[in-house]
mmCIF file of C-alpha atoms in Angstrom:
data_model
loop_
_atom_site.group_PDB
_atom_site.id
_atom_site.type_symbol
_atom_site.label_atom_id
_atom_site.label_comp_id
_atom_site.label_asym_id
_atom_site.label_seq_id
_atom_site.Cartn_x
_atom_site.Cartn_y
_atom_site.Cartn_z
ATOM 1 C CA MET Q 87 106.670 126.340 93.351
ATOM 2 C CA SER Q 88 109.036 124.578 94.957
ATOM 3 C CA ASP Q 89 111.688 125.373 98.156
ATOM 4 C CA VAL Q 90 113.713 122.376 97.665
ATOM 5 C CA ASN Q 91 114.468 121.644 94.950
ATOM 6 C CA ILE Q 92 114.507 117.705 94.171
ATOM 7 C CA PRO Q 93 117.295 115.829 92.323
ATOM 8 C CA GLY Q 94 117.206 113.329 89.136
ATOM 9 C CA GLN Q 95 116.744 109.069 90.203
ATOM 10 C CA VAL Q 96 119.691 108.098 91.430
ATOM 11 C CA PRO Q 97 122.222 105.431 89.060
ATOM 12 C CA VAL Q 98 119.145 102.597 88.558
ATOM 13 C CA GLY Q 99 121.181 99.311 90.674
ATOM 14 C CA SER Q 100 123.761 101.834 92.679
ATOM 15 C CA ASN Q 101 122.082 100.696 96.446
ATOM 16 C CA LEU Q 102 121.769 103.906 96.599
ATOM 17 C CA PHE Q 103 118.742 106.692 97.962
ATOM 18 C CA GLU Q 104 117.722 110.443 98.254
ATOM 19 C CA MET Q 105 116.617 111.173 101.255
ATOM 20 C CA ILE Q 106 114.793 114.886 102.694
ATOM 21 C CA GLU Q 107 115.638 115.347 105.696
ATOM 22 C CA PHE Q 108 113.581 117.621 107.765
ATOM 23 C CA THR Q 109 112.301 118.347 111.596
ATOM 24 C CA LEU Q 110 109.038 118.487 113.501
ATOM 25 C CA THR Q 111 108.473 121.221 116.635
ATOM 26 C CA ARG Q 112 111.688 122.882 117.983
ATOM 27 C CA LYS Q 113 109.776 120.575 121.463
ATOM 28 C CA GLN Q 114 110.162 117.202 121.134
ATOM 29 C CA PRO Q 115 107.766 115.704 124.402
ATOM 30 C CA GLN Q 116 107.553 112.566 125.606
ATOM 31 C CA SER Q 117 107.361 109.853 123.647
ATOM 32 C CA PRO Q 118 108.925 106.244 123.301
ATOM 33 C CA LEU Q 119 111.209 107.372 120.193
ATOM 34 C CA LEU Q 120 112.842 110.003 121.923
ATOM 35 C CA GLU Q 121 112.667 108.528 125.916
ATOM 36 C CA HIS Q 122 116.093 107.288 124.986
ATOM 37 C CA ARG Q 123 117.285 110.461 124.141
ATOM 38 C CA GLU Q 124 116.030 112.160 127.442
ATOM 39 C CA LYS Q 125 117.355 110.049 129.221
ATOM 40 C CA GLU Q 126 120.970 110.407 128.353
ATOM 41 C CA ALA Q 127 121.205 113.987 128.257
ATOM 42 C CA PRO Q 128 118.181 115.499 130.193
ATOM 43 C CA GLY Q 129 116.774 118.718 128.417
ATOM 44 C CA ALA Q 130 118.579 118.118 125.162
ATOM 45 C CA LEU Q 131 115.592 117.786 123.219
ATOM 46 C CA LEU Q 132 114.662 121.411 124.239
ATOM 47 C CA GLU Q 133 118.058 122.581 122.323
ATOM 48 C CA GLU Q 134 118.028 119.958 119.586
ATOM 49 C CA PRO Q 135 114.901 118.505 117.114
ATOM 50 C CA THR Q 136 115.296 115.094 116.403
ATOM 51 C CA LEU Q 137 115.491 114.181 112.952
ATOM 52 C CA PHE Q 138 113.700 112.596 110.510
ATOM 53 C CA GLY Q 139 113.620 111.184 106.595
ATOM 54 C CA VAL Q 140 111.583 110.708 103.640
ATOM 55 C CA ASN Q 141 113.180 109.125 100.378
ATOM 56 C CA VAL Q 142 113.002 111.697 97.283
ATOM 57 C CA ALA Q 143 110.118 108.827 95.436
ATOM 58 C CA LYS Q 144 107.827 110.137 98.021
ATOM 59 C CA VAL Q 145 108.279 113.142 97.282
ATOM 60 C CA ARG Q 146 106.506 115.343 94.770
ATOM 61 C CA GLU Q 147 107.432 118.559 96.068
ATOM 62 C CA VAL Q 148 108.270 121.268 99.216
ATOM 63 C CA ILE Q 149 106.270 123.904 100.039
ATOM 64 C CA ARG Q 150 105.642 126.441 102.375
ATOM 65 C CA LEU Q 151 102.642 126.277 104.267
ATOM 66 C CA PRO Q 152 99.995 127.654 102.639
ATOM 67 C CA SER Q 153 96.475 129.557 103.272
ATOM 68 C CA LEU Q 154 94.225 126.254 104.685
ATOM 69 C CA GLU Q 155 90.722 126.312 104.374
ATOM 70 C CA PRO Q 156 88.875 123.647 107.733
ATOM 71 C CA ALA Q 157 88.223 120.558 106.474
ATOM 72 C CA LEU Q 158 84.732 119.328 107.559
ATOM 73 C CA GLY Q 159 84.922 116.302 109.711
ATOM 74 C CA ARG Q 160 88.007 116.438 109.723
ATOM 75 C CA ARG Q 161 90.060 114.568 112.569
ATOM 76 C CA PRO Q 162 92.993 116.685 114.498
ATOM 77 C CA GLU Q 163 95.982 115.511 112.941
ATOM 78 C CA VAL Q 164 94.089 117.025 109.551
ATOM 79 C CA LEU Q 165 94.566 121.184 109.969
ATOM 80 C CA GLY Q 166 92.421 121.732 106.533
ATOM 81 C CA VAL Q 167 92.670 121.383 102.347
ATOM 82 C CA PHE Q 168 94.944 123.700 100.151
ATOM 83 C CA GLN Q 169 94.536 124.534 96.749
ATOM 84 C CA LEU Q 170 98.169 123.197 94.353
ATOM 85 C CA ARG Q 171 97.693 124.689 90.885
ATOM 86 C CA GLY Q 172 93.531 124.054 90.921
ATOM 87 C CA ILE Q 173 94.162 120.293 93.097
ATOM 88 C CA PRO Q 174 92.530 120.562 96.503
ATOM 89 C CA VAL Q 175 95.063 118.493 99.298
ATOM 90 C CA PRO Q 176 94.508 117.834 103.125
ATOM 91 C CA ALA Q 177 96.810 119.376 105.178
ATOM 92 C CA ILE Q 178 98.138 116.812 108.759
ATOM 93 C CA HIS Q 179 99.957 117.371 110.667
ATOM 94 C CA LEU Q 180 102.792 114.737 111.046
ATOM 95 C CA SER Q 181 103.959 115.866 114.631
ATOM 96 C CA CYS Q 182 100.493 115.441 115.929
ATOM 97 C CA ALA Q 183 99.749 112.141 113.426
ATOM 98 C CA LEU Q 184 102.569 110.018 115.508
ATOM 99 C CA GLY Q 185 101.575 111.573 118.824
ATOM 100 C CA PHE Q 186 104.482 113.861 119.639
ATOM 101 C CA SER Q 187 103.300 117.446 119.621
ATOM 102 C CA ASN Q 188 99.368 119.149 118.637
ATOM 103 C CA GLU Q 189 101.283 123.102 118.774
ATOM 104 C CA PRO Q 190 100.037 125.275 116.267
ATOM 105 C CA VAL Q 191 102.564 124.864 113.724
ATOM 106 C CA GLN Q 192 104.411 128.112 113.062
ATOM 107 C CA PRO Q 193 103.929 130.771 109.829
ATOM 108 C CA SER Q 194 107.306 129.716 108.674
ATOM 109 C CA ALA Q 195 106.861 126.335 108.337
ATOM 110 C CA GLN Q 196 106.925 123.527 105.334
ATOM 111 C CA VAL Q 197 105.117 120.810 103.198
ATOM 112 C CA LEU Q 198 105.905 117.651 102.129
ATOM 113 C CA VAL Q 199 103.854 117.152 99.271
ATOM 114 C CA THR Q 200 103.046 113.445 98.630
ATOM 115 C CA GLU Q 201 101.456 110.941 96.166
ATOM 116 C CA PHE Q 202 100.659 107.790 96.761
ATOM 117 C CA SER Q 203 98.217 106.262 93.975
ATOM 118 C CA GLY Q 204 97.635 108.743 92.029
ATOM 119 C CA ARG Q 205 95.946 110.761 95.008
ATOM 120 C CA LEU Q 206 97.991 114.130 96.356
ATOM 121 C CA THR Q 207 99.088 115.042 100.737
ATOM 122 C CA GLY Q 208 100.673 116.941 102.527
ATOM 123 C CA PHE Q 209 102.889 116.466 105.648
ATOM 124 C CA VAL Q 210 103.477 119.688 107.599
ATOM 125 C CA VAL Q 211 107.152 120.500 109.089
ATOM 126 C CA ALA Q 212 108.864 122.273 111.092
ATOM 127 C CA SER Q 213 111.786 122.372 108.520
ATOM 128 C CA ALA Q 214 113.282 120.768 105.318
ATOM 129 C CA ARG Q 215 116.790 120.486 105.856
ATOM 130 C CA ARG Q 216 118.076 118.795 103.724
ATOM 131 C CA ILE Q 217 118.535 116.091 100.942
ATOM 132 C CA ARG Q 218 120.842 113.255 102.094
ATOM 133 C CA ARG Q 219 122.199 110.828 99.137
ATOM 134 C CA VAL Q 220 122.815 107.302 101.260
ATOM 135 C CA SER Q 221 123.633 103.889 100.317
ATOM 136 C CA TRP Q 222 120.970 101.423 101.056
ATOM 137 C CA SER Q 223 123.187 98.927 103.832
ATOM 138 C CA GLU Q 224 123.687 102.385 105.521
ATOM 139 C CA VAL Q 225 120.043 102.433 107.051
ATOM 140 C CA LEU Q 226 119.182 100.582 109.849
ATOM 141 C CA PRO Q 227 115.668 98.225 110.437
ATOM 142 C CA PRO Q 228 114.008 100.086 113.246
ATOM 143 C CA GLN Q 229 113.867 98.609 117.160
ATOM 144 C CA LYS Q 230 111.609 96.856 118.138
ATOM 145 C CA GLU Q 231 109.750 99.278 120.229
ATOM 146 C CA LEU Q 232 110.019 101.378 117.505
ATOM 147 C CA LEU Q 233 108.345 99.701 115.373
ATOM 148 C CA GLY Q 234 105.319 101.328 113.395
ATOM 149 C CA ALA Q 235 105.666 104.728 111.219
ATOM 150 C CA ILE Q 236 109.378 103.827 111.736
ATOM 151 C CA THR Q 237 110.777 101.659 108.837
ATOM 152 C CA GLY Q 238 114.957 102.438 109.003
ATOM 153 C CA MET Q 239 117.225 104.977 111.296
ATOM 154 C CA MET Q 240 120.618 105.711 109.754
ATOM 155 C CA LEU Q 241 123.796 107.854 111.842
ATOM 156 C CA ASP Q 242 123.805 110.983 110.301
ATOM 157 C CA GLU Q 243 127.692 112.565 110.779
ATOM 158 C CA LYS Q 244 127.238 114.286 114.079
ATOM 159 C CA GLN Q 245 125.968 111.219 114.863
ATOM 160 C CA ARG Q 246 122.357 111.553 115.596
ATOM 161 C CA PHE Q 247 119.539 108.990 114.203
ATOM 162 C CA VAL Q 248 117.983 110.086 111.311
ATOM 163 C CA PHE Q 249 114.600 108.577 111.873
ATOM 164 C CA ILE Q 250 113.063 107.433 108.092
ATOM 165 C CA LEU Q 251 108.978 107.621 108.327
ATOM 166 C CA ASP Q 252 106.604 105.774 106.830
ATOM 167 C CA PHE Q 253 104.208 107.943 104.804
ATOM 168 C CA GLU Q 254 101.479 105.291 103.188
ATOM 169 C CA LYS Q 255 101.414 104.212 107.006
ATOM 170 C CA ILE Q 256 100.643 107.339 109.059
ATOM 171 C CA LEU Q 257 98.394 107.796 106.508
ATOM 172 C CA ALA Q 258 96.678 104.948 106.015
ATOM 173 C CA GLU Q 259 95.584 105.587 109.613
ATOM 174 C CA VAL Q 260 94.335 109.026 109.574
ATOM 175 C CA GLU Q 261 92.488 107.836 107.051
ATOM 176 C CA GLY Q 262 91.185 104.868 109.457
ATOM 177 C CA PRO Q 263 90.415 101.787 107.804
ATOM 178 C CA PRO Q 264 89.450 101.294 104.448
ATOM 179 C CA VAL Q 265 85.389 100.189 103.084
ATOM 180 C CA GLU Q 266 85.724 96.598 103.035
ATOM 181 C CA VAL Q 267 85.002 94.773 99.395
ATOM 182 C CA THR Q 268 83.794 91.631 99.115
ATOM 183 C CA PRO Q 269 86.159 89.626 97.355
ATOM 184 C CA PHE Q 270 85.547 87.025 94.339
ATOM 185 C CA PRO Q 271 84.551 84.474 95.474
ATOM 186 C CA VAL Q 272 86.479 81.626 95.430
ATOM 187 C CA GLN Q 273 85.724 79.614 91.871
ATOM 188 C CA GLN Q 274 85.847 83.034 89.996
ATOM 189 C CA ARG Q 275 89.915 83.479 90.893
ATOM 190 C CA GLN Q 276 92.679 81.992 88.433
ATOM 191 C CA LYS Q 277 94.138 79.004 90.398
ATOM 192 C CA ILE Q 278 97.503 79.393 89.433
ATOM 193 C CA PHE Q 279 98.995 77.009 92.696
ATOM 194 C CA SER Q 280 97.316 73.932 94.300
ATOM 195 C CA GLY Q 281 97.110 74.251 98.068
ATOM 196 C CA SER Q 282 96.504 76.765 100.046
ATOM 197 C CA GLY Q 283 98.202 78.372 103.805
ATOM 198 C CA ALA Q 284 100.842 79.612 105.546
ATOM 199 C CA PHE Q 285 104.213 78.713 106.283
ATOM 200 C CA PRO Q 286 106.412 81.676 108.588
ATOM 201 C CA LEU Q 287 109.159 83.077 107.202
ATOM 202 C CA GLY Q 288 112.658 80.754 108.001
ATOM 203 C CA THR Q 289 110.542 77.627 108.251
ATOM 204 C CA ASN Q 290 111.281 74.101 106.166
ATOM 205 C CA LEU Q 291 108.781 73.697 103.970
ATOM 206 C CA PRO Q 292 107.554 69.975 104.068
ATOM 207 C CA THR Q 293 109.536 67.279 101.543
ATOM 208 C CA SER Q 294 106.827 66.087 99.034
ATOM 209 C CA GLY Q 295 103.184 67.918 97.857
ATOM 210 C CA PHE Q 296 104.248 70.905 99.013
ATOM 211 C CA ARG Q 297 102.667 74.239 98.450
ATOM 212 C CA PRO Q 298 104.799 76.947 95.423
ATOM 213 C CA VAL Q 299 105.884 80.569 97.541
ATOM 214 C CA VAL Q 300 105.274 83.996 96.476
ATOM 215 C CA VAL Q 301 108.011 85.969 98.840
ATOM 216 C CA VAL Q 302 106.739 89.294 98.847
ATOM 217 C CA VAL Q 303 108.767 92.067 99.894
ATOM 218 C CA ASP Q 304 108.433 95.668 100.877
ATOM 219 C CA ASP Q 305 109.465 98.161 103.736
ATOM 220 C CA SER Q 306 105.932 99.137 104.026
ATOM 221 C CA SER Q 307 104.065 97.396 106.306
ATOM 222 C CA THR Q 308 101.013 99.243 104.339
ATOM 223 C CA ALA Q 309 102.008 98.427 101.365
ATOM 224 C CA ARG Q 310 103.659 95.017 102.239
ATOM 225 C CA LYS Q 311 99.747 94.050 103.771
ATOM 226 C CA SER Q 312 97.976 95.122 100.811
ATOM 227 C CA LEU Q 313 100.170 92.618 98.881
ATOM 228 C CA VAL Q 314 99.571 89.962 100.684
ATOM 229 C CA GLU Q 315 95.908 89.747 100.472
ATOM 230 C CA VAL Q 316 95.726 90.614 97.140
ATOM 231 C CA VAL Q 317 98.540 86.667 97.106
ATOM 232 C CA SER Q 318 96.347 85.234 99.461
ATOM 233 C CA GLY Q 319 94.028 85.198 97.353
ATOM 234 C CA PHE Q 320 95.426 82.835 95.107
ATOM 235 C CA ASP Q 321 95.994 79.344 96.824
ATOM 236 C CA CYS Q 322 100.182 79.254 97.997
ATOM 237 C CA ASP Q 323 102.229 79.789 101.012
ATOM 238 C CA VAL Q 324 103.506 83.865 101.209
ATOM 239 C CA HIS Q 325 106.714 84.482 102.862
ATOM 240 C CA GLU Q 326 107.415 88.960 103.772
ATOM 241 C CA CYS Q 327 110.277 90.351 103.700
ATOM 242 C CA VAL Q 328 110.787 93.911 104.652
ATOM 243 C CA ASP Q 329 114.135 94.270 103.316
ATOM 244 C CA GLY Q 330 116.157 93.539 99.654
ATOM 245 C CA GLN Q 331 118.567 91.269 102.252
ATOM 246 C CA GLN Q 332 116.623 89.285 104.306
ATOM 247 C CA ALA Q 333 114.043 88.164 100.641
ATOM 248 C CA TRP Q 334 118.049 87.698 99.448
ATOM 249 C CA GLU Q 335 118.656 85.398 102.613
ATOM 250 C CA GLU Q 336 114.851 83.730 101.844
ATOM 251 C CA CYS Q 337 115.364 82.849 98.216
ATOM 252 C CA LEU Q 338 118.949 81.380 99.000
ATOM 253 C CA ARG Q 339 117.265 79.068 102.490
ATOM 254 C CA LEU Q 340 113.965 77.954 99.318
ATOM 255 C CA GLN Q 341 116.364 76.917 96.623
ATOM 256 C CA LYS Q 342 117.903 75.297 98.670
ATOM 257 C CA GLN Q 343 114.921 73.373 99.401
ATOM 258 C CA GLY Q 344 114.266 72.855 95.806
ATOM 259 C CA ALA Q 345 110.916 74.834 96.347
ATOM 260 C CA SER Q 346 109.207 76.360 93.199
ATOM 261 C CA PHE Q 347 108.473 80.522 94.286
ATOM 262 C CA MET Q 348 108.338 83.815 92.777
ATOM 263 C CA VAL Q 349 108.683 87.338 94.093
ATOM 264 C CA ILE Q 350 107.031 90.284 94.414
ATOM 265 C CA SER Q 351 109.621 93.215 95.092
ATOM 266 C CA ASP Q 352 109.378 96.888 96.075
ATOM 267 C CA ILE Q 353 112.423 98.724 94.140
ATOM 268 C CA GLU Q 354 113.344 101.113 97.603
ATOM 269 C CA MET Q 355 114.060 99.379 100.352
ATOM 270 C CA PRO Q 356 116.717 99.581 103.719
ATOM 271 C CA ARG Q 357 119.507 97.778 103.822
ATOM 272 C CA MET Q 358 119.328 95.895 99.848
ATOM 273 C CA ASP Q 359 117.456 98.120 97.230
ATOM 274 C CA GLY Q 360 115.017 95.953 95.264
ATOM 275 C CA TYR Q 361 117.739 96.241 92.171
ATOM 276 C CA SER Q 362 120.661 94.691 93.654
ATOM 277 C CA PHE Q 363 118.491 92.048 95.628
ATOM 278 C CA ALA Q 364 116.402 91.546 91.469
ATOM 279 C CA ARG Q 365 120.789 91.066 89.877
#
């Protein structure tokens, strides 16, 4: 049974999302993510935990830390495996996976159970504090030095940063590179476009003989990479965007050039969600 009641979805097209706010260990060691806080207020890291968030849509339920069974050949980030209604679920030490701390988790810890591609994974955190309803316009893109597992950041009512994590990317890094699969021969692919290659985002298209463009929009670098790999199997140019606002600006630019393009978009994204973008 969930310890945190996860409410229903927000109204479609409202540009709002619900976020579970949580903390990791109380004592945060030095890391690129936290160095600026230590400089501004020495010793503050020992008193106040850094706040993190994850989209409710990514979380199936929140539970207390259950009994764990050791996993063979596990990495340091994997604490073990637990049973959830008869299903074995790996438990990942989120603080360790982010490179913050490998301190033993406390009995009071909680687990955010996620489901990606039909697979359950538990991310162990210090405490799930609350659920916020937030406008995507309040979410800022992360600074370059924070890129990676951070997809966005926002300020709470006390002007504290809340860092929104990309659980899919964290899980992919813990699991390691996937087994390489040999793609279908080129002659077996459906030729829906002509030409090949790719233009960097924001470049001008040739005035004649240009190729159709596919705009891939997703704030998750892992999901975006997977989509690009699939779309690149066709003969077209792929433009990547990290949120709906950037995609909207890119589509306007392409439209002014008279380009033929299609869009593959995520729904939950910073600044502008997929529903608002599509409208």
